[in-house]
């Protein structure tokens, strides 16, 4: 009976630990419109946590315009050090180990005047390590394994979100290409017909006047 | 006597863990993004969400400079312009909805006319992250490691659904791409054809005209 009670107590502890551990995994996949600088902050609870994420600049319908010039991305730690910097890209993944806990700032800078929409995803993941295991004797190695498994699944989900964002950008480009091909070609044909019509009219008028003069 | 002490111990431990868990539930520090709202102007975040997905969000403002908690207003709009949530002069709020159409869902925040800078915490959960795991645990009566594994199974199902969705989208995009490719080829050939036919018509018309005018 004592063993059963012990087991029941362990089960309760695991459940609560599970609920607690589940808490330190957070995701946010959002888009912001960047006019000049847009910053988003995220709080990292533990030093040594892996902060991973990605961002993609969503293409928009520009009348003419070559490939996207790209935006700059900067991550600033609570001590105002730049942890990560990526310049002039239309989308990238990033990952770093947080050197300390605190509020990290993720900033997008748009060097051009046209506003861009950036879709980003930030994930802070914590795996209890041996130090936590040693501190708390009720933390079972199985919880560590489950946390690692969850982190691996989160990385798959993060990759999928990145692919989905890139697919959205590709879709916009595709739609834009389709519309451009259709309308620009029809416009070109009409312009050609109008130009040749104008040519004919002009030549007729030219010969009307000069022949008239010659007759006279 | 031993059996008397054990439930006491277990009960205390249980309470301690519940308190710790509740504390962590009240301190959503490691889980959401922080936005700095300027004293004038709105900050909007958006996400492109599929049809029939649950969205859960929670936001609150903190008093950073010790001058009283600023109040903000929030507005959430669907892709077709319907307002899903609109609140003025609040320091915290939450909204939940199930998407009825595919598109961009926008959540905008702005500070009320105190001309203060506000720091807003937004927790935005979409799809599997918004699932109510507590009710699942109660309904299926699982706890501890089994509960954690059940959550991971949910994540894997979500990953699979995402993959199927991406495959479908890729197929649609491939069709559009191939259609555009065929159109480019046809329209270019047709443009040569139109050019030739227009110039032939020009020549024929001018010859007829000059013959009529007795110039040739």
CSV table of C-alpha atoms in Angstrom, one decimal:
chain,number,residue,atom,x,y,z
A,1,UNK,CA,0.0,0.0,0.0
A,2,UNK,CA,2.9,2.3,0.7
A,3,UNK,CA,4.4,1.5,-2.6
A,4,UNK,CA,1.1,2.4,-4.3
A,5,UNK,CA,1.0,5.7,-2.4
A,6,UNK,CA,4.6,6.5,-3.3
A,7,UNK,CA,3.8,5.7,-6.9
A,8,UNK,CA,0.7,7.9,-6.8
A,9,UNK,CA,2.7,10.7,-5.3
A,10,UNK,CA,5.4,10.4,-8.0
A,11,UNK,CA,2.7,10.4,-10.7
A,12,UNK,CA,1.3,13.6,-9.3
A,13,UNK,CA,4.8,15.2,-9.2
A,14,UNK,CA,5.4,14.1,-12.7
A,15,UNK,CA,2.1,15.6,-13.9
A,16,UNK,CA,2.9,18.9,-12.3
A,17,UNK,CA,6.4,18.9,-13.5
A,18,UNK,CA,5.1,18.1,-16.9
A,19,UNK,CA,2.7,21.0,-16.8
A,20,UNK,CA,5.5,23.2,-15.5
A,21,UNK,CA,8.0,22.1,-18.1
A,22,UNK,CA,5.5,22.5,-20.8
A,23,UNK,CA,5.3,26.1,-19.9
A,24,UNK,CA,8.7,27.2,-21.0
A,25,UNK,CA,8.0,26.5,-24.6
A,26,UNK,CA,6.6,29.4,-26.5
A,27,UNK,CA,6.0,30.2,-30.1
A,28,UNK,CA,4.8,33.2,-31.9
A,29,UNK,CA,4.5,33.3,-35.7
A,30,UNK,CA,3.4,36.8,-36.8
A,31,UNK,CA,3.9,39.3,-39.5
A,32,UNK,CA,4.7,43.0,-39.0
A,33,UNK,CA,4.9,45.8,-41.6
A,34,UNK,CA,8.3,47.4,-41.4
A,35,UNK,CA,8.5,51.0,-42.5
A,36,UNK,CA,11.8,51.9,-41.0
A,37,UNK,CA,12.6,49.9,-37.9
A,38,UNK,CA,10.3,47.6,-36.1
A,39,UNK,CA,11.3,45.8,-33.0
A,40,UNK,CA,9.8,42.9,-31.1
A,41,UNK,CA,11.0,41.7,-27.7
A,42,UNK,CA,11.0,38.3,-26.2
A,43,UNK,CA,11.9,37.3,-22.6
A,44,UNK,CA,14.4,34.5,-22.2
A,45,UNK,CA,13.9,32.8,-18.8
A,46,UNK,CA,17.1,30.9,-18.5
A,47,UNK,CA,20.7,31.5,-19.4
A,48,UNK,CA,21.8,29.0,-22.0
A,49,UNK,CA,18.4,28.6,-23.6
A,50,UNK,CA,18.4,28.1,-27.4
A,51,UNK,CA,16.6,30.9,-29.2
A,52,UNK,CA,15.8,29.9,-32.7
A,53,UNK,CA,13.6,31.3,-35.4
A,54,UNK,CA,13.2,32.5,-38.9
A,55,UNK,CA,11.8,35.4,-40.8
A,56,UNK,CA,10.7,35.9,-44.4
A,57,UNK,CA,10.0,39.1,-46.2
A,58,UNK,CA,6.6,38.6,-47.9
A,59,UNK,CA,6.7,39.8,-51.5
A,60,UNK,CA,4.2,42.4,-52.5
A,61,UNK,CA,2.9,43.7,-55.7
A,62,UNK,CA,5.4,46.3,-57.0
A,63,UNK,CA,4.6,47.8,-60.4
A,64,UNK,CA,8.1,47.3,-61.6
A,65,UNK,CA,11.0,46.3,-59.5
A,66,UNK,CA,13.7,43.9,-59.6
A,67,UNK,CA,14.3,41.3,-57.0
A,68,UNK,CA,13.7,42.3,-53.4
A,69,UNK,CA,16.5,44.5,-51.9
A,70,UNK,CA,16.2,42.8,-48.5
A,71,UNK,CA,16.1,44.0,-45.0
A,72,UNK,CA,18.5,43.9,-42.0
A,73,UNK,CA,17.8,41.8,-38.9
A,74,UNK,CA,19.5,42.5,-35.5
A,75,UNK,CA,19.2,40.7,-32.2
A,76,UNK,CA,20.2,42.7,-29.1
A,77,UNK,CA,20.8,41.1,-25.7
A,78,UNK,CA,19.7,42.6,-22.4
A,79,UNK,CA,23.1,44.0,-22.0
A,80,UNK,CA,22.8,45.9,-25.3
A,81,UNK,CA,25.2,43.6,-27.1
A,82,UNK,CA,24.4,42.6,-30.7
A,83,UNK,CA,24.0,38.8,-30.6
A,84,UNK,CA,23.1,38.2,-34.2
A,85,UNK,CA,23.1,40.4,-37.2
A,86,UNK,CA,21.9,39.5,-40.7
A,87,UNK,CA,22.0,42.1,-43.5
A,88,UNK,CA,20.3,42.5,-46.8
A,89,UNK,CA,18.3,39.3,-47.0
A,90,UNK,CA,14.8,38.4,-48.0
A,91,UNK,CA,14.5,35.7,-45.4
A,92,UNK,CA,16.7,33.6,-43.2
A,93,UNK,CA,16.8,31.3,-40.2
A,94,UNK,CA,18.7,32.0,-37.0
A,95,UNK,CA,19.7,30.2,-33.9
A,96,UNK,CA,21.8,31.2,-30.9
A,97,UNK,CA,22.4,30.3,-27.3
A,98,UNK,CA,21.3,33.0,-25.0
A,99,UNK,CA,24.3,34.3,-23.1
A,100,UNK,CA,22.1,35.5,-20.3
A,101,UNK,CA,18.5,35.6,-19.3
A,102,UNK,CA,16.5,38.8,-19.8
A,103,UNK,CA,14.6,40.7,-22.5
A,104,UNK,CA,16.0,40.2,-26.0
A,105,UNK,CA,15.1,42.6,-28.8
A,106,UNK,CA,14.6,41.4,-32.4
A,107,UNK,CA,14.7,44.3,-34.8
A,108,UNK,CA,14.0,44.6,-38.5
A,109,UNK,CA,15.4,47.5,-40.4
A,110,UNK,CA,14.1,48.5,-43.8
A,111,UNK,CA,16.7,50.6,-45.6
A,112,UNK,CA,14.3,51.5,-48.4
A,113,UNK,CA,11.3,53.7,-48.5
A,114,UNK,CA,8.7,51.1,-49.6
A,115,UNK,CA,7.1,49.4,-46.6
A,116,UNK,CA,7.7,45.6,-46.4
A,117,UNK,CA,5.8,42.9,-44.5
A,118,UNK,CA,8.0,40.5,-42.6
A,119,UNK,CA,6.7,37.2,-41.2
A,120,UNK,CA,8.7,36.0,-38.3
A,121,UNK,CA,8.8,33.2,-35.8
A,122,UNK,CA,10.7,33.1,-32.6
A,123,UNK,CA,11.0,30.2,-30.3
A,124,UNK,CA,12.8,30.0,-26.9
A,125,UNK,CA,13.4,26.4,-25.9
A,126,UNK,CA,14.7,25.1,-22.6
A,127,UNK,CA,16.0,21.6,-21.8
A,128,UNK,CA,16.7,20.9,-18.2
A,129,UNK,CA,20.3,19.9,-18.0
A,130,UNK,CA,22.3,17.9,-15.5
A,131,UNK,CA,22.6,20.9,-13.2
A,132,UNK,CA,18.8,21.1,-12.9
A,133,UNK,CA,18.7,17.3,-12.5
A,134,UNK,CA,21.2,17.5,-9.6
A,135,UNK,CA,19.4,20.4,-8.0
A,136,UNK,CA,15.9,18.8,-8.0
A,137,UNK,CA,16.0,15.2,-7.1
A,138,UNK,CA,12.4,14.7,-8.3
A,139,UNK,CA,13.4,15.7,-11.9
A,140,UNK,CA,13.6,12.4,-13.7
A,141,UNK,CA,15.9,11.8,-16.7
A,142,UNK,CA,12.8,10.9,-18.6
A,143,UNK,CA,11.6,14.5,-18.4
A,144,UNK,CA,14.9,15.6,-19.9
A,145,UNK,CA,14.4,13.1,-22.8
A,146,UNK,CA,10.8,14.3,-23.3
A,147,UNK,CA,12.0,17.9,-23.3
A,148,UNK,CA,14.6,17.1,-25.9
A,149,UNK,CA,12.0,15.3,-28.0
A,150,UNK,CA,9.7,18.3,-27.7
A,151,UNK,CA,12.5,20.6,-28.8
A,152,UNK,CA,13.2,18.4,-31.8
A,153,UNK,CA,9.5,18.5,-32.8
A,154,UNK,CA,9.5,22.3,-32.3
A,155,UNK,CA,12.4,22.6,-34.7
A,156,UNK,CA,10.4,20.6,-37.2
A,157,UNK,CA,7.4,22.9,-36.7
A,158,UNK,CA,9.7,25.9,-37.0
A,159,UNK,CA,11.1,24.6,-40.3
A,160,UNK,CA,7.5,24.1,-41.5
A,161,UNK,CA,6.6,27.7,-40.6
A,162,UNK,CA,9.6,28.9,-42.5
A,163,UNK,CA,8.7,26.8,-45.5
A,164,UNK,CA,5.1,28.0,-45.3
A,165,UNK,CA,6.2,31.7,-45.2
A,166,UNK,CA,8.6,31.1,-48.2
A,167,UNK,CA,5.8,29.4,-50.0
A,168,UNK,CA,3.5,32.4,-49.4
A,169,UNK,CA,6.2,34.6,-50.8
A,170,UNK,CA,6.6,32.3,-53.8
A,171,UNK,CA,2.8,32.3,-54.3
A,172,UNK,CA,2.7,36.1,-54.4
A,173,UNK,CA,5.5,36.2,-56.9
A,174,UNK,CA,3.7,33.6,-59.0
A,175,UNK,CA,0.4,35.5,-59.0
A,176,UNK,CA,2.2,38.7,-59.9
A,177,UNK,CA,4.0,37.0,-62.8
A,178,UNK,CA,0.7,35.5,-64.1
A,179,UNK,CA,-1.0,38.9,-64.0
A,180,UNK,CA,2.0,40.6,-65.5
A,181,UNK,CA,2.2,38.2,-68.4
A,182,UNK,CA,-1.5,38.5,-69.2
A,183,UNK,CA,-1.9,42.2,-68.9
A,184,UNK,CA,1.4,43.3,-70.2
A,185,UNK,CA,1.1,41.1,-73.3
A,186,UNK,CA,-2.5,42.2,-74.1
A,187,UNK,CA,-1.3,45.8,-73.6
A,188,UNK,CA,1.6,45.2,-75.9
A,189,UNK,CA,-0.7,43.9,-78.7
A,190,UNK,CA,-3.1,46.8,-78.3
A,191,UNK,CA,-0.2,49.2,-78.4
A,192,UNK,CA,1.2,47.6,-81.5
A,193,UNK,CA,-2.1,47.8,-83.3
A,194,UNK,CA,-2.6,51.4,-82.2
A,195,UNK,CA,1.0,52.4,-83.3
A,196,UNK,CA,0.6,50.8,-86.7
A,197,UNK,CA,-2.9,52.4,-87.1
A,198,UNK,CA,-1.3,55.8,-86.3
A,199,UNK,CA,1.5,55.1,-88.8
A,200,UNK,CA,-1.0,54.5,-91.5
A,201,UNK,CA,-3.0,57.6,-90.7
A,202,UNK,CA,0.1,59.7,-90.6
A,203,UNK,CA,1.3,58.4,-94.0
A,204,UNK,CA,-2.1,59.0,-95.5
A,205,UNK,CA,-2.1,62.6,-94.3
A,206,UNK,CA,1.4,63.1,-95.5
A,207,UNK,CA,0.7,62.0,-99.0
A,208,UNK,CA,-2.6,63.9,-99.0
A,209,UNK,CA,-0.9,67.2,-98.4
A,210,UNK,CA,2.2,66.7,-100.6
A,211,UNK,CA,0.2,65.2,-103.5
A,212,UNK,CA,-2.2,68.1,-103.1
A,213,UNK,CA,0.7,70.6,-103.4
A,214,UNK,CA,2.1,68.7,-106.3
A,215,UNK,CA,-1.2,68.8,-108.1
A,216,UNK,CA,-1.4,72.4,-107.5
B,1,UNK,CA,2.9,6.5,12.1
B,2,UNK,CA,4.8,6.2,8.8
B,3,UNK,CA,1.5,6.1,7.0
B,4,UNK,CA,0.4,9.2,8.9
B,5,UNK,CA,3.4,11.2,7.8
B,6,UNK,CA,3.5,10.2,4.2
B,7,UNK,CA,0.2,11.8,3.1
B,8,UNK,CA,1.1,14.9,5.0
B,9,UNK,CA,4.3,15.2,3.1
B,10,UNK,CA,2.7,14.4,-0.2
B,11,UNK,CA,0.0,16.9,0.5
B,12,UNK,CA,2.5,19.7,1.3
B,13,UNK,CA,4.6,18.8,-1.8
B,14,UNK,CA,1.5,18.8,-3.9
B,15,UNK,CA,0.4,22.3,-2.6
B,16,UNK,CA,3.9,23.6,-3.1
B,17,UNK,CA,4.0,22.5,-6.7
B,18,UNK,CA,0.5,23.8,-7.4
B,19,UNK,CA,1.6,27.2,-6.1
B,20,UNK,CA,4.7,27.2,-8.2
B,21,UNK,CA,2.7,26.1,-11.2
B,22,UNK,CA,0.2,28.8,-10.6
B,23,UNK,CA,2.9,31.4,-10.2
B,24,UNK,CA,4.3,30.4,-13.5
B,25,UNK,CA,0.8,30.5,-15.0
B,26,UNK,CA,0.5,34.1,-13.8
B,27,UNK,CA,3.9,35.2,-15.0
B,28,UNK,CA,3.7,34.8,-18.8
B,29,UNK,CA,7.3,36.0,-19.0
B,30,UNK,CA,8.9,33.5,-21.2
B,31,UNK,CA,6.1,33.1,-23.6
B,32,UNK,CA,4.9,36.0,-25.6
B,33,UNK,CA,6.2,38.8,-27.6
B,34,UNK,CA,6.6,42.3,-26.2
B,35,UNK,CA,5.7,45.3,-28.4
B,36,UNK,CA,6.6,48.9,-27.8
B,37,UNK,CA,3.6,51.0,-28.6
B,38,UNK,CA,4.6,54.6,-29.6
B,39,UNK,CA,2.7,57.5,-28.1
B,40,UNK,CA,0.9,58.1,-31.4
B,41,UNK,CA,0.1,55.7,-34.2
B,42,UNK,CA,-0.8,52.1,-34.2
B,43,UNK,CA,1.2,48.9,-34.2
B,44,UNK,CA,-0.3,46.0,-36.1
B,45,UNK,CA,0.6,42.4,-36.2
B,46,UNK,CA,-1.0,40.0,-38.6
B,47,UNK,CA,-0.9,36.4,-39.6
B,48,UNK,CA,-2.1,34.5,-42.6
B,49,UNK,CA,-4.3,31.8,-41.2
B,50,UNK,CA,-6.1,29.0,-42.9
B,51,UNK,CA,-9.8,28.3,-42.7
B,52,UNK,CA,-11.3,26.6,-39.5
B,53,UNK,CA,-8.4,27.2,-37.1
B,54,UNK,CA,-8.7,28.2,-33.5
B,55,UNK,CA,-7.0,31.5,-32.5
B,56,UNK,CA,-6.4,32.4,-28.9
B,57,UNK,CA,-4.8,35.6,-27.8
B,58,UNK,CA,-4.1,37.4,-24.6
B,59,UNK,CA,-2.6,40.9,-24.1
B,60,UNK,CA,-1.7,43.2,-21.2
B,61,UNK,CA,0.2,46.4,-20.7
B,62,UNK,CA,2.8,46.9,-18.0
B,63,UNK,CA,3.7,49.9,-16.0
B,64,UNK,CA,7.3,50.5,-17.0
B,65,UNK,CA,8.0,54.0,-15.8
B,66,UNK,CA,6.1,53.9,-12.6
B,67,UNK,CA,3.7,56.6,-13.8
B,68,UNK,CA,0.6,54.4,-13.8
B,69,UNK,CA,-0.4,51.7,-16.2
B,70,UNK,CA,-1.2,53.2,-19.6
B,71,UNK,CA,-4.5,52.1,-21.3
B,72,UNK,CA,-4.5,50.8,-24.8
B,73,UNK,CA,-7.1,50.0,-27.4
B,74,UNK,CA,-7.2,46.9,-29.5
B,75,UNK,CA,-8.9,45.9,-32.7
B,76,UNK,CA,-8.8,42.6,-34.5
B,77,UNK,CA,-10.1,42.3,-38.1
B,78,UNK,CA,-10.7,39.4,-40.4
B,79,UNK,CA,-9.5,39.3,-44.0
B,80,UNK,CA,-12.8,40.6,-45.2
B,81,UNK,CA,-12.9,43.5,-42.9
B,82,UNK,CA,-15.2,42.2,-40.1
B,83,UNK,CA,-14.2,43.3,-36.6
B,84,UNK,CA,-13.7,40.3,-34.4
B,85,UNK,CA,-12.7,42.1,-31.3
B,86,UNK,CA,-12.7,45.8,-30.4
B,87,UNK,CA,-11.8,47.2,-27.0
B,88,UNK,CA,-11.0,50.7,-25.8
B,89,UNK,CA,-9.2,51.9,-22.7
B,90,UNK,CA,-8.1,48.6,-21.3
B,91,UNK,CA,-5.0,47.4,-19.6
B,92,UNK,CA,-5.5,43.8,-20.5
B,93,UNK,CA,-7.8,41.7,-22.6
B,94,UNK,CA,-8.2,38.5,-24.5
B,95,UNK,CA,-10.0,37.3,-27.6
B,96,UNK,CA,-10.6,33.9,-29.2
B,97,UNK,CA,-12.2,33.0,-32.5
B,98,UNK,CA,-12.3,30.3,-35.1
B,99,UNK,CA,-11.3,31.4,-38.5
B,100,UNK,CA,-14.0,31.2,-41.2
B,101,UNK,CA,-11.9,32.1,-44.2
B,102,UNK,CA,-8.4,32.0,-45.4
B,103,UNK,CA,-6.5,35.2,-45.2
B,104,UNK,CA,-4.7,37.8,-43.2
B,105,UNK,CA,-6.0,38.4,-39.7
B,106,UNK,CA,-4.7,41.7,-38.3
B,107,UNK,CA,-4.6,42.7,-34.6
B,108,UNK,CA,-3.9,46.4,-34.1
B,109,UNK,CA,-3.0,48.2,-30.8
B,110,UNK,CA,-2.7,51.9,-30.0
B,111,UNK,CA,-2.3,53.9,-26.9
B,112,UNK,CA,-5.1,56.1,-25.8
B,113,UNK,CA,-4.7,59.8,-25.7
B,114,UNK,CA,-2.3,59.9,-22.7
B,115,UNK,CA,0.6,60.4,-25.1
B,116,UNK,CA,2.5,57.8,-23.2
B,117,UNK,CA,4.7,55.0,-24.5
B,118,UNK,CA,3.3,51.7,-23.6
B,119,UNK,CA,4.8,48.2,-23.5
B,120,UNK,CA,2.4,45.5,-24.5
B,121,UNK,CA,2.7,41.8,-24.1
B,122,UNK,CA,0.9,39.8,-26.7
B,123,UNK,CA,0.4,36.0,-26.5
B,124,UNK,CA,-0.9,34.7,-29.8
B,125,UNK,CA,-1.7,31.1,-30.1
B,126,UNK,CA,-2.9,29.5,-33.3
B,127,UNK,CA,-4.0,26.0,-34.0
B,128,UNK,CA,-2.4,23.2,-32.0
B,129,UNK,CA,-0.8,25.7,-29.5
B,130,UNK,CA,-4.3,27.0,-28.7
B,131,UNK,CA,-5.6,23.5,-27.7
B,132,UNK,CA,-6.9,23.2,-24.2
B,133,UNK,CA,-4.7,20.4,-22.9
B,134,UNK,CA,-6.1,20.6,-19.3
B,135,UNK,CA,-9.5,19.5,-20.5
B,136,UNK,CA,-8.0,16.7,-22.6
B,137,UNK,CA,-6.1,15.5,-19.5
B,138,UNK,CA,-9.3,15.6,-17.4
B,139,UNK,CA,-11.4,13.9,-20.1
B,140,UNK,CA,-8.9,11.1,-20.9
B,141,UNK,CA,-7.8,10.9,-17.2
B,142,UNK,CA,-4.1,10.9,-18.0
B,143,UNK,CA,-1.3,12.6,-16.2
B,144,UNK,CA,2.4,12.8,-16.0
B,145,UNK,CA,4.6,11.3,-18.6
B,146,UNK,CA,1.6,9.9,-20.5
B,147,UNK,CA,0.1,13.4,-20.7
B,148,UNK,CA,3.3,14.8,-22.0
B,149,UNK,CA,3.5,12.1,-24.7
B,150,UNK,CA,-0.1,12.8,-25.6
B,151,UNK,CA,0.8,16.4,-26.2
B,152,UNK,CA,3.8,15.4,-28.3
B,153,UNK,CA,1.4,13.2,-30.3
B,154,UNK,CA,-0.8,16.2,-30.9
B,155,UNK,CA,2.2,18.2,-32.1
B,156,UNK,CA,3.2,15.3,-34.5
B,157,UNK,CA,-0.4,15.3,-35.9
B,158,UNK,CA,-0.2,19.0,-36.5
B,159,UNK,CA,3.1,18.6,-38.3
B,160,UNK,CA,1.5,15.9,-40.5
B,161,UNK,CA,-1.5,18.2,-41.3
B,162,UNK,CA,0.9,21.0,-42.2
B,163,UNK,CA,2.8,18.8,-44.5
B,164,UNK,CA,-0.4,17.7,-46.3
B,165,UNK,CA,-1.4,21.4,-46.6
B,166,UNK,CA,1.9,22.4,-48.0
B,167,UNK,CA,1.8,19.6,-50.5
B,168,UNK,CA,-1.6,20.7,-51.7
B,169,UNK,CA,-0.4,24.3,-52.0
B,170,UNK,CA,2.7,23.3,-53.9
B,171,UNK,CA,0.6,21.4,-56.3
B,172,UNK,CA,-1.6,24.4,-56.9
B,173,UNK,CA,1.4,26.7,-57.3
B,174,UNK,CA,3.0,24.3,-59.8
B,175,UNK,CA,-0.2,24.3,-61.9
B,176,UNK,CA,-0.1,28.1,-62.0
B,177,UNK,CA,3.6,28.1,-62.8
B,178,UNK,CA,3.2,25.7,-65.7
B,179,UNK,CA,0.2,27.6,-67.0
B,180,UNK,CA,2.2,30.9,-66.9
B,181,UNK,CA,5.1,29.1,-68.6
B,182,UNK,CA,2.8,27.9,-71.4
B,183,UNK,CA,1.3,31.3,-71.7
B,184,UNK,CA,4.6,33.1,-72.0
B,185,UNK,CA,5.6,30.8,-74.9
B,186,UNK,CA,2.2,31.2,-76.7
B,187,UNK,CA,2.0,34.9,-76.2
B,188,UNK,CA,5.6,35.5,-77.5
B,189,UNK,CA,4.9,33.5,-80.7
B,190,UNK,CA,1.5,35.2,-81.0
B,191,UNK,CA,3.3,38.6,-80.7
B,192,UNK,CA,5.5,37.7,-83.6
B,193,UNK,CA,2.5,36.6,-85.5
B,194,UNK,CA,0.6,39.8,-84.7
B,195,UNK,CA,3.6,41.9,-85.6
B,196,UNK,CA,3.8,40.3,-89.0
B,197,UNK,CA,0.1,40.4,-89.7
B,198,UNK,CA,-0.2,44.0,-88.6
B,199,UNK,CA,2.7,45.0,-91.0
B,200,UNK,CA,1.2,43.0,-93.8
B,201,UNK,CA,-2.2,44.8,-93.3
B,202,UNK,CA,-0.4,48.1,-93.2
B,203,UNK,CA,1.3,47.4,-96.5
B,204,UNK,CA,-1.9,46.1,-98.1
B,205,UNK,CA,-3.9,49.1,-96.9
B,206,UNK,CA,-1.3,51.6,-98.1
B,207,UNK,CA,-1.0,50.0,-101.5
B,208,UNK,CA,-4.7,50.1,-101.9
B,209,UNK,CA,-4.8,53.7,-100.9
B,210,UNK,CA,-2.0,54.8,-103.2
B,211,UNK,CA,-3.6,52.9,-106.1
B,212,UNK,CA,-6.9,54.7,-105.4
B,213,UNK,CA,-5.1,58.0,-105.3
B,214,UNK,CA,-3.4,57.1,-108.6
B,215,UNK,CA,0.1,57.6,-107.1
B,216,UNK,CA,1.3,54.1,-108.0
